[in-house]
Amino acid sequence: MEAHKISVTKVMTKKPKPANDQLGFGRHFTDHMFIMDYHIEKGWFDPRIVPYQALTLDPAAMIFHYGQTVFEGLKAYYTDSNEIQLFRPEENIKRLNRSSARMCIPEIDPELALTAIKQLVAVDKEWVPTIEGTSLYIRPFIVATEPYLGVAPAKQYQFIIILSPVGAYYSEGINPVKIAVENQYIRAIKGGTGEAKTAGNYAGSLIAQEKVTNHGFAQVLWLDGYEQKYIEEVGSMNVFFKINGEVVTPALSGSILPGITRMSVIELLKQWGVPVRETKLSLTDLQAAYQQGTLEEAFGSGTAAVISPIGELHYQSHALVLNNNQTGPLAKKLYDTLTGIQYGKLEDAFNWTVSLT
Amino acid sequence: MEAHKISVTKVMTKKPKPANDQLGFGRHFTDHMFIMDYHIEKGWFDPRIVPYQALTLDPAAMIFHYGQTVFEGLKAYYTDSNEIQLFRPEENIKRLNRSSARMCIPEIDPELALTAIKQLVAVDKEWVPTIEGTSLYIRPFIVATEPYLGVAPAKQYQFIIILSPVGAYYSEGINPVKIAVENQYIRAIKGGTGEAKTAGNYAGSLIAQEKVTNHGFAQVLWLDGYEQKYIEEVGSMNVFFKINGEVVTPALSGSILPGITRMSVIELLKQWGVPVRETKLSLTDLQAAYQQGTLEEAFGSGTAAVISPIGELHYQSHALVLNNNQTGPLAKKLYDTLTGIQYGKLEDAFNWTVSLT
């Protein structure tokens, strides 16, 4: 199948678009969506852009019972030169296929996936919001559709892409958050599905997120599943700490999602000559650095917030106040650089952006 | 809401029923299904029996992205006295609500759930197969239906029950299987979702099941996620070992599914005066018992197979042949007793069965 043969059926009547200040996250969807089917005897077939519409699935479809699914999240940005560009979409597609391998889902031709994303965004380009900090969130996902109650990899799937215009994450500028260490629930363990972007990881994390939210915190700090001693992720972001001039982040040990923003942060730091180390980092080490006054900054990284500075870290009876609860200079520089590249304000020295045209 | 107010819309034309020897597992579905909706502002509402039909869900429905879902599995049996009965359905409903609590899903009135199951089976009673060993598999499940891409518990759900006539698990009598220890992938860990009956556990297990199937084994023996040393489950069954006259099974440590067949096996053994112990059981202990000649029997327990004797257990270079690869007397007695009660051939001293009428 040639990658460019995507059929397009456009809507007769376009939906009204939400106002810029009403965007929020993941609540509004554009006029069109991409769908492609898979059958074990045919492979992937019939890639198509169609009007945004409900999925019609047998109640026995395996997605509802055994959760065989993977997803991705990336964004299209409206640039100062009135163009639309994507940020490292090839990395999302690579990760989608790695997630699929773990979940026994057939892989997708990366070239076709990229074409599908670009073409869909182009069809709905009027939905890319133009106000600073806004973007068009792109959600590719694959679900097992075969109607069968046996526990086995499905023989039928759908690959779907939907688009959602999203508001600025920091409407009043980048702001530090309070996070709390989770010591009852576990997000993932090596040998499990933690490094795949798959539904079950998120379903399992909801209860811990609810718990900390009820206590006034923004996010959960996840510890390792073995000893509940080593730091893994923050909410659904990767996490970085600047200690005595060096930036440390949990190494990809098998239970941590390999973030694309994480990867970009590491590459930027290396370019800037800032020492950066992927390692096993314990809460005890962090507490020691804090007491010595060498814990300079902490921040999460992810597609939604880009960089999310951590102002306070709570665990047991400890409350670590970081950088006087202000956004640190390194977090700020990373945020400005990444968003600068994403919105086409800064030179893209790494060739990270992909133009729609 | 009164539990009995379930509206019923019957099909105009009934589907043809599959032949008894064509049943298999989970491939055929009956004429009707049960649906009930939930909205955070209304609670559960509109319980209804309707013709079996596709679900129509927004592609942004949270089930497709974050896997917030729980399910159950139980069976209706056609008895020798031409009645239809369920096996311990209250236990399935209790477990459904426990799973829901872990997954941040609103609980369901147990009385309504039981009424829904009984009424749906009654409407489709012609679908309960009557040949020995066959049954009507009942699959209640809840899915998050709210169209939203934020990672948070959904505000809308559907509770659905579908029915599938299933064939005899052992068409040629109960037969031992070969299983292999999994030492790369992990099913669950305490603090995760292992004790909830939720999709992600099954999605994560597919790759290990594929691996052992490719090597000629029927099932995976799962070890604990911490040390990969202690025995947890077999495939999607609980597991029992008879060692020197005593039956041991992994204790419900937080990562093991609390099986209803498991519970029933333990209760039967106690009634029979067979020593039974829930404990931490290492592979090393098992190997030692095998070498001493005291490992007498091994078997899995679950709704599908009831009792599944283990004939061979493989790990690393070891192959443990159990009871000369024959079904052991205790496994046979448990199988005969449980199925005897389920099919109304034996007295139900425990009051485990629930008649449809």
XYZ file of C-alpha atoms in Angstrom:
714
model
C 0.000 0.000 0.000
C 1.388 3.407 -0.912
C 1.463 5.747 2.030
C -0.256 8.606 0.280
C -3.407 6.722 -0.710
C -5.553 7.970 2.110
C -9.154 8.516 1.029
C -10.794 11.695 2.274
C -14.488 12.242 2.987
C -15.150 15.755 4.208
C -18.006 16.975 6.380
C -20.900 18.798 4.754
C -21.224 21.254 7.622
C -18.367 22.312 9.862
C -18.895 22.472 13.626
C -18.621 25.824 15.412
C -15.169 26.233 16.946
C -14.758 26.950 20.661
C -13.505 30.375 21.719
C -9.796 30.564 22.563
C -10.481 31.029 26.264
C -12.866 28.049 26.303
C -10.463 25.452 24.936
C -9.324 23.621 28.066
C -7.801 20.187 27.410
C -9.276 17.280 25.499
C -12.902 18.432 25.542
C -13.358 19.683 21.962
C -12.747 17.672 18.823
C -12.327 18.731 15.219
C -14.466 17.995 12.161
C -12.539 14.974 10.927
C -10.716 11.877 12.113
C -8.433 9.248 10.588
C -9.305 5.538 10.660
C -7.497 2.475 9.343
C -8.548 -1.149 9.842
C -6.497 -4.263 10.505
C -7.414 -7.865 9.945
C -4.891 -10.629 10.540
C -5.456 -11.945 7.010
C -5.257 -8.553 5.299
C -2.871 -6.482 7.401
C -3.638 -2.767 7.747
C -6.084 -1.541 5.118
C -8.442 1.242 4.080
C -6.710 4.322 5.539
C -9.265 7.106 5.445
C -10.064 10.562 6.692
C -13.751 10.778 7.529
C -16.087 13.107 9.441
C -15.539 12.855 13.212
C -17.970 10.153 14.259
C -18.835 7.623 16.927
C -17.134 4.220 16.864
C -19.563 1.351 16.466
C -18.159 -1.708 18.193
C -19.557 -5.067 19.215
C -19.935 -5.180 23.025
C -17.630 -8.215 22.895
C -14.870 -6.165 21.184
C -11.701 -7.087 23.037
C -10.782 -3.489 23.922
C -13.693 -3.477 26.394
C -12.559 -6.645 28.157
C -8.800 -7.101 27.924
C -7.592 -3.562 27.227
C -5.352 -4.333 24.272
C -4.596 -0.784 23.170
C -1.810 1.775 22.764
C -1.863 5.518 22.245
C 0.269 8.563 21.597
C 0.019 12.281 22.263
C 1.660 15.079 20.307
C 0.815 18.584 19.174
C 0.587 20.796 16.112
C 1.645 24.403 16.693
C 0.702 27.569 14.835
C 3.903 29.495 14.272
C 4.689 33.212 14.125
C 5.208 32.824 10.377
C 1.631 31.527 10.044
C 2.657 27.959 9.424
C 1.665 24.779 11.222
C 4.349 22.460 12.512
C 4.678 19.247 14.514
C 7.287 18.519 17.193
C 9.287 15.294 16.668
C 6.322 13.258 15.365
C 8.641 10.471 14.149
C 9.554 9.828 17.786
C 5.893 9.429 18.733
C 5.388 6.989 15.874
C 8.469 4.975 16.884
C 7.186 4.822 20.444
C 3.708 3.826 19.246
C 5.245 0.832 17.490
C 7.384 -0.052 20.523
C 4.279 0.105 22.721
C 2.438 -2.063 20.197
C 5.213 -4.682 20.277
C 4.800 -4.992 24.070
C 1.024 -5.231 23.753
C 1.033 -7.794 20.879
C -0.511 -5.251 18.490
C 0.627 -5.248 14.837
C 2.976 -2.392 13.956
C 2.108 0.408 11.568
C 4.211 1.689 8.657
C 5.831 4.794 10.206
C 5.694 6.670 6.911
C 1.966 6.047 6.578
C 1.365 7.089 10.187
C 3.223 10.380 9.651
C 1.359 11.021 6.399
C -1.925 10.313 8.160
C -1.143 12.786 10.958
C -0.014 15.501 8.551
C -2.922 15.030 6.188
C -5.528 14.989 8.960
C -4.118 18.150 10.560
C -4.064 19.775 7.112
C -7.740 18.922 6.534
C -8.630 20.435 9.926
C -6.023 23.218 9.840
C -8.617 25.863 10.724
C -8.850 24.127 14.109
C -5.222 24.841 15.048
C -5.661 27.661 17.560
C -3.486 30.707 16.977
C -3.294 32.366 20.405
C 0.015 32.038 22.269
C 0.366 28.813 24.219
C -2.508 27.062 22.482
C -2.076 24.093 20.149
C -3.846 21.245 18.408
C -3.456 18.070 20.453
C -3.107 14.960 18.277
C -4.199 11.613 19.721
C -3.333 8.521 17.643
C -4.534 5.265 19.214
C -5.075 1.613 18.355
C -7.842 -0.547 19.810
C -8.548 -4.287 19.545
C -11.952 -4.599 17.876
C -12.401 -8.351 17.420
C -15.556 -9.599 19.184
C -14.098 -12.462 21.255
C -13.908 -13.209 24.975
C -10.843 -15.464 24.864
C -7.683 -13.993 26.396
C -5.417 -13.772 23.343
C -4.110 -11.072 21.014
C -6.961 -9.854 18.799
C -7.104 -10.528 15.082
C -8.765 -7.188 14.302
C -7.823 -3.609 15.249
C -8.533 -0.004 14.352
C -5.894 2.715 14.220
C -7.575 6.048 14.837
C -6.359 9.633 15.054
C -8.465 12.367 16.636
C -7.590 16.042 17.104
C -8.424 18.404 19.959
C -7.663 22.139 20.102
C -6.203 22.796 23.556
C -5.664 25.902 25.613
C -2.460 27.251 27.110
C -1.339 24.961 29.949
C -0.108 27.942 31.945
C -2.665 30.655 31.327
C -0.880 32.983 33.730
C 2.676 31.955 32.969
C 4.657 28.905 34.059
C 3.974 28.127 37.733
C 5.409 25.640 40.233
C 3.201 22.819 41.541
C 3.024 20.920 44.824
C 3.504 17.176 44.539
C 3.233 14.308 47.018
C 5.060 10.985 47.124
C 2.812 7.956 46.652
C 3.678 5.074 48.962
C 0.623 2.816 48.700
C -0.024 2.410 44.975
C 2.482 1.410 42.309
C 2.435 2.700 38.738
C 4.662 0.111 37.127
C 7.457 -2.402 37.508
C 10.056 -3.789 35.132
C 8.516 -6.666 33.192
C 5.109 -4.966 33.343
C 3.732 -2.412 30.901
C 5.174 0.807 32.404
C 7.329 1.713 29.428
C 4.470 1.197 26.951
C 1.948 3.969 26.412
C -1.065 1.782 27.113
C -4.394 2.368 28.836
C -3.874 0.075 31.838
C -1.015 2.196 33.203
C -3.289 5.219 33.351
C -6.312 3.315 34.716
C -4.193 1.982 37.563
C -2.868 5.434 38.466
C -6.233 7.174 38.915
C -6.717 6.194 42.548
C -3.385 7.664 43.636
C -4.021 10.840 41.680
C -7.413 11.190 43.390
C -5.790 10.675 46.778
C -3.218 13.461 46.350
C -5.722 15.798 44.717
C -7.940 15.398 47.785
C -4.964 16.484 49.896
C -4.327 19.602 47.824
C -1.476 18.362 45.647
C -1.267 18.637 41.869
C 0.573 15.417 41.086
C 1.808 12.090 42.423
C 5.521 11.328 42.668
C 5.763 7.643 41.795
C 8.365 5.444 43.423
C 9.745 2.142 42.127
C 7.587 -0.935 42.707
C 10.288 -3.054 44.324
C 11.439 -1.029 47.300
C 9.337 2.145 47.062
C 12.632 3.950 47.422
C 13.661 5.209 43.996
C 11.968 8.023 42.081
C 10.302 7.093 38.780
C 7.836 9.651 37.392
C 5.632 12.574 38.400
C 1.955 12.102 37.488
C 2.184 11.284 33.816
C 5.420 13.229 33.328
C 9.103 12.387 33.548
C 10.998 14.161 36.300
C 14.317 16.022 36.620
C 16.264 17.341 39.604
C 19.142 19.823 39.541
C 21.539 18.923 42.327
C 24.722 20.882 42.845
C 24.848 22.020 39.239
C 24.151 18.593 37.784
C 20.779 17.521 36.347
C 19.687 13.985 37.260
C 16.688 12.060 36.000
C 15.566 8.457 36.602
C 17.178 6.107 34.064
C 14.819 4.216 31.724
C 14.862 1.040 33.759
C 11.908 -0.725 32.151
C 9.084 0.791 34.182
C 9.394 4.430 33.091
C 7.740 5.924 30.016
C 10.464 7.115 27.614
C 9.193 10.662 27.176
C 9.924 12.608 24.015
C 10.078 15.860 25.971
C 12.416 14.026 28.394
C 14.664 13.066 25.490
C 14.591 16.636 24.175
C 15.474 18.083 27.602
C 18.492 15.786 27.850
C 19.645 16.721 24.351
C 19.301 20.445 25.082
C 21.192 20.169 28.379
C 24.032 18.327 26.647
C 24.175 20.994 23.962
C 24.316 23.673 26.641
C 27.110 21.897 28.474
C 24.970 21.316 31.570
C 25.993 18.007 33.192
C 23.074 15.548 32.945
C 22.911 12.020 34.279
C 20.311 9.255 33.927
C 20.515 7.276 37.115
C 18.748 5.566 40.003
C 17.769 8.351 42.365
C 16.418 7.572 45.812
C 14.170 9.747 47.906
C 16.862 9.512 50.608
C 19.488 10.985 48.273
C 17.094 13.740 47.363
C 16.394 14.521 51.011
C 20.152 14.576 51.723
C 20.765 17.021 48.863
C 17.926 19.167 50.150
C 19.420 19.271 53.646
C 22.835 20.157 52.222
C 21.233 22.950 50.252
C 22.299 21.479 46.900
C 18.822 20.567 45.573
C 18.464 23.571 43.317
C 15.495 22.792 41.067
C 12.959 20.092 40.230
C 10.607 19.866 37.274
C 8.461 17.466 35.278
C 8.528 17.136 31.501
C 5.743 16.092 29.145
C 3.815 17.005 26.019
C 0.955 18.744 27.834
C 2.882 21.114 30.121
C 6.276 20.912 28.350
C 8.086 21.790 31.625
C 6.285 21.780 34.969
C 8.383 23.217 37.821
C 7.969 21.557 41.207
C 7.649 24.032 44.070
C 7.035 21.622 46.922
C 7.620 17.925 47.405
C 5.813 16.231 50.296
C 6.376 12.790 51.779
C 5.624 11.386 55.207
C 6.192 14.374 57.487
C 8.686 16.036 55.132
C 7.941 19.082 53.021
C 10.759 20.068 50.676
C 10.341 23.630 49.384
C 12.315 23.970 46.186
C 13.897 27.150 44.850
C 11.736 29.141 47.260
C 8.637 27.876 45.427
C 9.640 29.808 42.314
C 10.275 28.563 38.805
C 14.012 27.914 38.612
C 16.201 29.472 35.916
C 16.962 26.125 34.258
C 13.284 25.081 34.137
C 12.480 28.497 32.667
C 15.254 28.259 30.059
C 14.136 24.761 29.026
C 10.510 25.843 28.812
C 11.351 28.939 26.767
C 13.641 27.002 24.442
C 11.284 24.074 23.850
C 8.210 26.253 23.322
C 10.343 28.681 21.295
C 11.246 25.857 18.914
C 7.697 24.458 18.922
C 6.145 27.814 18.009
C 8.860 28.683 15.507
C 10.220 31.610 17.512
C 13.673 30.070 17.914
C 15.970 28.395 15.434
C 15.391 24.634 15.276
C 19.036 23.572 15.402
C 18.124 19.936 16.079
C 15.657 19.663 13.193
C 12.947 18.651 15.631
C 10.027 20.307 13.907
C 8.178 18.959 10.893
C 6.273 21.363 8.719
C 2.814 20.363 7.582
C 3.543 21.200 3.975
C -34.463 3.019 42.115
C -36.182 -0.275 42.738
C -34.106 -3.206 41.616
C -36.826 -4.885 39.639
C -37.625 -1.976 37.325
C -35.606 -3.179 34.384
C -37.248 -2.343 31.067
C -37.226 -5.085 28.468
C -37.190 -4.681 24.691
C -37.177 -8.028 22.926
C -35.813 -8.811 19.466
C -38.258 -9.215 16.590
C -36.328 -12.078 15.088
C -34.161 -14.472 17.070
C -30.720 -15.396 15.758
C -29.993 -19.003 14.796
C -28.221 -20.810 17.650
C -24.863 -22.521 17.094
C -24.716 -26.329 17.189
C -23.512 -27.813 20.482
C -20.233 -28.966 18.949
C -19.603 -25.512 17.452
C -19.830 -23.515 20.643
C -16.187 -22.953 21.538
C -15.593 -20.087 23.992
C -16.736 -16.480 23.715
C -17.484 -16.462 19.986
C -21.297 -16.585 19.967
C -23.600 -14.129 21.694
C -27.264 -14.327 22.585
C -30.209 -12.248 21.362
C -30.238 -9.737 24.204
C -27.971 -7.735 26.469
C -28.342 -5.605 29.594
C -27.275 -1.949 29.694
C -27.385 0.665 32.440
C -25.960 4.185 32.263
C -24.147 6.280 34.843
C -23.710 10.028 35.008
C -22.003 11.666 37.959
C -25.026 13.933 38.470
C -27.632 11.163 38.166
C -25.965 8.024 39.477
C -26.832 4.748 37.739
C -29.998 4.994 35.660
C -32.107 3.404 32.947
C -31.431 -0.324 33.509
C -32.677 -2.104 30.402
C -32.623 -5.362 28.534
C -32.360 -4.658 24.808
C -31.555 -6.582 21.632
C -27.825 -7.451 21.433
C -26.347 -4.506 19.602
C -23.176 -2.581 18.885
C -22.016 0.057 21.344
C -21.825 3.525 19.855
C -19.104 5.489 21.602
C -17.312 8.736 20.913
C -13.720 8.006 19.790
C -12.634 10.141 22.757
C -14.530 7.867 25.203
C -12.101 7.306 28.050
C -12.224 3.503 27.841
C -10.254 3.729 24.581
C -7.509 5.866 26.092
C -7.115 5.229 29.815
C -8.671 1.793 30.213
C -10.953 2.576 33.124
C -12.957 -0.653 33.171
C -13.754 -3.741 35.247
C -15.371 -7.038 34.366
C -16.617 -10.326 35.743
C -17.115 -13.838 34.426
C -19.590 -16.423 35.677
C -21.827 -19.107 34.230
C -25.408 -20.311 34.070
C -25.792 -24.113 34.053
C -28.617 -26.271 32.742
C -29.333 -28.867 35.403
C -30.477 -32.482 35.234
C -33.835 -31.356 36.601
C -34.205 -28.990 33.601
C -33.588 -25.868 35.594
C -31.080 -23.101 35.098
C -28.823 -22.077 37.958
C -25.946 -19.711 38.661
C -22.858 -20.474 40.757
C -22.136 -17.987 43.578
C -23.150 -14.903 41.564
C -23.182 -12.726 44.698
C -19.430 -13.313 44.984
C -18.873 -12.088 41.429
C -20.910 -8.982 42.151
C -18.972 -8.306 45.367
C -15.716 -8.667 43.456
C -16.983 -6.391 40.680
C -17.564 -3.663 43.239
C -14.162 -4.253 44.862
C -12.517 -4.004 41.429
C -14.496 -0.828 40.761
C -13.281 0.732 44.014
C -9.654 0.188 42.932
C -10.362 1.618 39.478
C -12.312 4.696 40.734
C -15.531 3.424 39.130
C -18.850 3.969 40.957
C -20.236 0.862 42.629
C -23.441 -0.860 41.604
C -26.317 -1.945 43.859
C -25.572 -5.686 44.298
C -29.261 -6.548 44.359
C -29.874 -4.776 41.058
C -26.840 -6.460 39.486
C -28.091 -9.906 40.523
C -31.590 -9.140 39.278
C -30.139 -7.932 35.967
C -28.121 -11.143 35.527
C -31.069 -13.387 36.407
C -33.536 -11.489 34.257
C -31.229 -11.361 31.233
C -30.479 -15.085 31.449
C -34.208 -15.742 31.796
C -34.963 -13.712 28.645
C -32.312 -15.686 26.728
C -32.891 -19.012 28.504
C -33.171 -20.883 25.196
C -29.481 -20.054 24.728
C -28.335 -22.031 27.789
C -26.859 -25.130 26.147
C -28.040 -28.438 27.550
C -25.275 -30.883 26.602
C -22.988 -32.038 29.435
C -20.147 -29.664 30.184
C -21.633 -26.739 28.265
C -22.902 -23.564 29.896
C -23.927 -19.972 29.304
C -21.011 -17.673 30.053
C -22.096 -14.371 31.622
C -19.875 -11.320 31.138
C -20.793 -8.222 33.165
C -18.502 -5.251 32.526
C -18.294 -1.506 33.100
C -16.621 0.937 30.722
C -15.847 4.662 31.056
C -17.762 6.381 28.254
C -17.135 10.085 28.853
C -15.483 11.739 25.836
C -12.476 13.418 27.484
C -8.714 13.109 27.093
C -7.747 14.299 30.576
C -6.335 11.613 32.892
C -9.013 11.517 35.616
C -11.859 9.219 36.661
C -14.677 9.485 34.102
C -18.013 11.102 34.899
C -19.968 8.709 32.654
C -20.019 4.902 32.444
C -22.029 2.011 31.051
C -22.635 -1.248 32.903
C -23.269 -3.978 30.349
C -23.963 -7.706 30.550
C -23.554 -9.983 27.549
C -24.087 -13.743 27.346
C -22.201 -16.366 25.370
C -23.076 -20.072 25.130
C -19.818 -21.981 25.629
C -18.713 -25.524 24.926
C -17.306 -28.091 27.295
C -13.802 -27.028 28.359
C -12.640 -30.639 28.352
C -14.355 -32.216 25.365
C -12.538 -35.495 25.992
C -12.537 -35.408 29.767
C -10.333 -33.482 32.185
C -6.718 -33.473 30.987
C -3.420 -32.225 32.449
C -1.624 -29.308 30.771
C 2.025 -28.334 30.421
C 2.926 -24.959 31.887
C 6.098 -22.851 31.852
C 7.420 -20.356 34.387
C 7.601 -16.782 33.125
C 10.775 -14.977 34.190
C 10.787 -11.908 31.953
C 7.312 -10.416 32.202
C 5.393 -9.576 35.371
C 1.634 -9.856 35.740
C 1.159 -7.732 38.823
C 2.627 -6.367 42.015
C 1.115 -5.264 45.326
C -0.073 -1.661 44.978
C -0.837 -2.252 41.302
C -4.090 -3.580 39.859
C -3.458 -7.346 40.114
C -6.266 -8.089 42.535
C -8.815 -6.139 40.471
C -10.479 -7.807 37.491
C -9.547 -5.052 35.045
C -8.512 -5.035 31.406
C -4.930 -3.834 31.833
C -3.900 -6.982 33.742
C -4.957 -9.115 30.793
C -3.477 -6.805 28.136
C -0.116 -6.930 29.892
C -0.132 -10.719 30.089
C -0.648 -11.431 26.378
C 3.022 -11.280 25.415
C 4.037 -13.916 27.972
C 1.150 -16.163 26.973
C 2.244 -15.876 23.312
C 5.800 -16.757 24.285
C 4.896 -19.963 26.104
C 2.333 -20.958 23.487
C 5.069 -20.697 20.855
C 7.127 -23.116 22.953
C 4.324 -25.660 23.195
C 2.994 -24.830 26.651
C -0.634 -24.208 27.565
C -0.175 -21.589 30.274
C 2.237 -19.240 32.002
C 3.170 -19.719 35.656
C 3.470 -16.160 36.999
C 6.002 -15.331 39.690
C 5.929 -12.378 42.089
C 7.121 -9.045 40.708
C 9.629 -8.309 43.463
C 11.986 -11.262 43.412
C 10.544 -13.482 40.685
C 10.772 -16.228 43.252
C 7.278 -16.833 44.619
C 4.412 -18.437 42.721
C 1.353 -16.264 42.060
C -1.028 -17.532 39.358
C -1.224 -19.821 36.325
C -2.399 -18.047 33.168
C -5.614 -16.442 34.333
C -6.257 -19.099 36.998
C -5.337 -19.467 40.656
C -3.006 -22.363 41.432
C -2.840 -25.145 44.032
C -0.156 -27.698 44.919
C -0.601 -30.826 47.006
C 2.615 -31.409 48.937
C 2.924 -34.302 51.356
C -0.812 -34.474 51.917
C -1.278 -30.751 52.423
C -2.721 -28.401 49.804
C -0.942 -25.045 49.481
C -1.943 -22.058 47.397
C -0.445 -18.544 47.124
C -1.937 -16.230 49.765
C -3.890 -13.211 48.497
C -1.012 -10.801 48.936
C -2.392 -7.891 46.918
C -1.268 -8.947 43.452
C -3.342 -12.115 43.045
C -6.908 -12.248 41.740
C -9.201 -13.544 44.503
C -10.820 -16.322 42.500
C -14.297 -17.538 43.344
C -13.394 -21.070 42.266
C -10.262 -20.694 44.439
C -12.435 -19.752 47.413
C -14.749 -22.689 46.710
C -11.839 -25.151 46.467
C -10.533 -23.987 49.845
C -13.976 -24.326 51.433
C -14.436 -27.832 49.991
C -11.005 -28.973 51.176
C -11.727 -27.699 54.676
C -15.054 -29.523 54.695
C -13.302 -32.698 53.610
C -10.669 -32.352 56.323
C -7.836 -31.944 53.806
C -5.186 -29.615 55.271
C -5.058 -26.428 53.184
C -2.770 -23.460 53.639
C -2.598 -20.047 51.972
C 1.034 -19.078 51.982
C 4.046 -17.685 50.161
C 5.316 -20.554 48.040
C 8.654 -20.295 46.265
C 9.686 -22.150 43.152
C 12.656 -23.413 45.179
C 10.352 -24.973 47.793
C 8.351 -26.558 45.007
C 11.482 -27.980 43.383
C 12.629 -29.350 46.777
C 9.267 -31.047 47.343
C 9.481 -32.496 43.849
C 12.944 -33.933 44.507
C 11.785 -35.403 47.811
C 8.875 -37.003 45.988
C 6.277 -35.130 48.068
C 4.857 -32.934 45.294
C 1.785 -34.998 44.642
C -0.493 -32.833 42.518
C -0.823 -29.397 40.974
C -3.844 -27.741 39.424
C -5.289 -24.404 38.408
C -8.759 -23.161 39.327
C -11.023 -20.781 37.446
C -14.498 -20.264 36.045
C -13.668 -21.445 32.517
C -11.964 -24.776 33.279
C -13.141 -25.160 36.897
C -10.091 -27.336 37.706
C -7.142 -27.629 35.317
C -4.600 -30.286 36.357
C -0.953 -29.474 35.676
C 0.973 -32.382 34.148
C 4.326 -30.701 33.598
C 5.928 -27.587 34.997
C 8.951 -26.212 33.129
C 11.456 -23.589 34.214
C 15.020 -22.909 33.166
C 16.341 -26.405 32.452
C 13.963 -28.107 34.877
C 10.944 -30.158 33.855
C 8.797 -31.324 36.732
C 6.455 -34.143 35.710
C 3.576 -34.240 38.155
C 1.570 -37.323 39.119
C 2.980 -39.112 36.073
C 1.231 -36.545 33.835
C -2.158 -37.854 34.931
C -5.025 -36.035 36.593
C -4.528 -36.516 40.322
C -7.272 -37.926 42.565
C -7.754 -34.654 44.465
C -8.032 -32.564 41.279
C -10.541 -35.101 39.960
C -12.583 -35.069 43.166
C -12.660 -31.254 43.222
C -13.638 -31.108 39.555
C -16.383 -33.699 39.993
C -17.711 -32.026 43.126
C -17.704 -28.473 41.762
C -19.239 -29.421 38.413
C -21.606 -31.790 40.232
C -22.914 -28.877 42.293
C -22.937 -26.508 39.306
C -25.003 -28.916 37.175
C -27.292 -29.902 40.043
C -26.102 -33.519 40.173
C -24.814 -33.226 43.745
C -26.365 -31.754 46.831
C -25.460 -28.081 47.277
C -24.566 -28.233 50.973
C -22.951 -24.769 50.873
C -25.914 -23.051 49.230
C -23.645 -21.921 46.399
C -26.150 -22.139 43.584
C -28.830 -19.603 42.787
C -31.850 -20.711 40.824
C -33.051 -18.468 38.038
C -36.618 -18.546 39.276
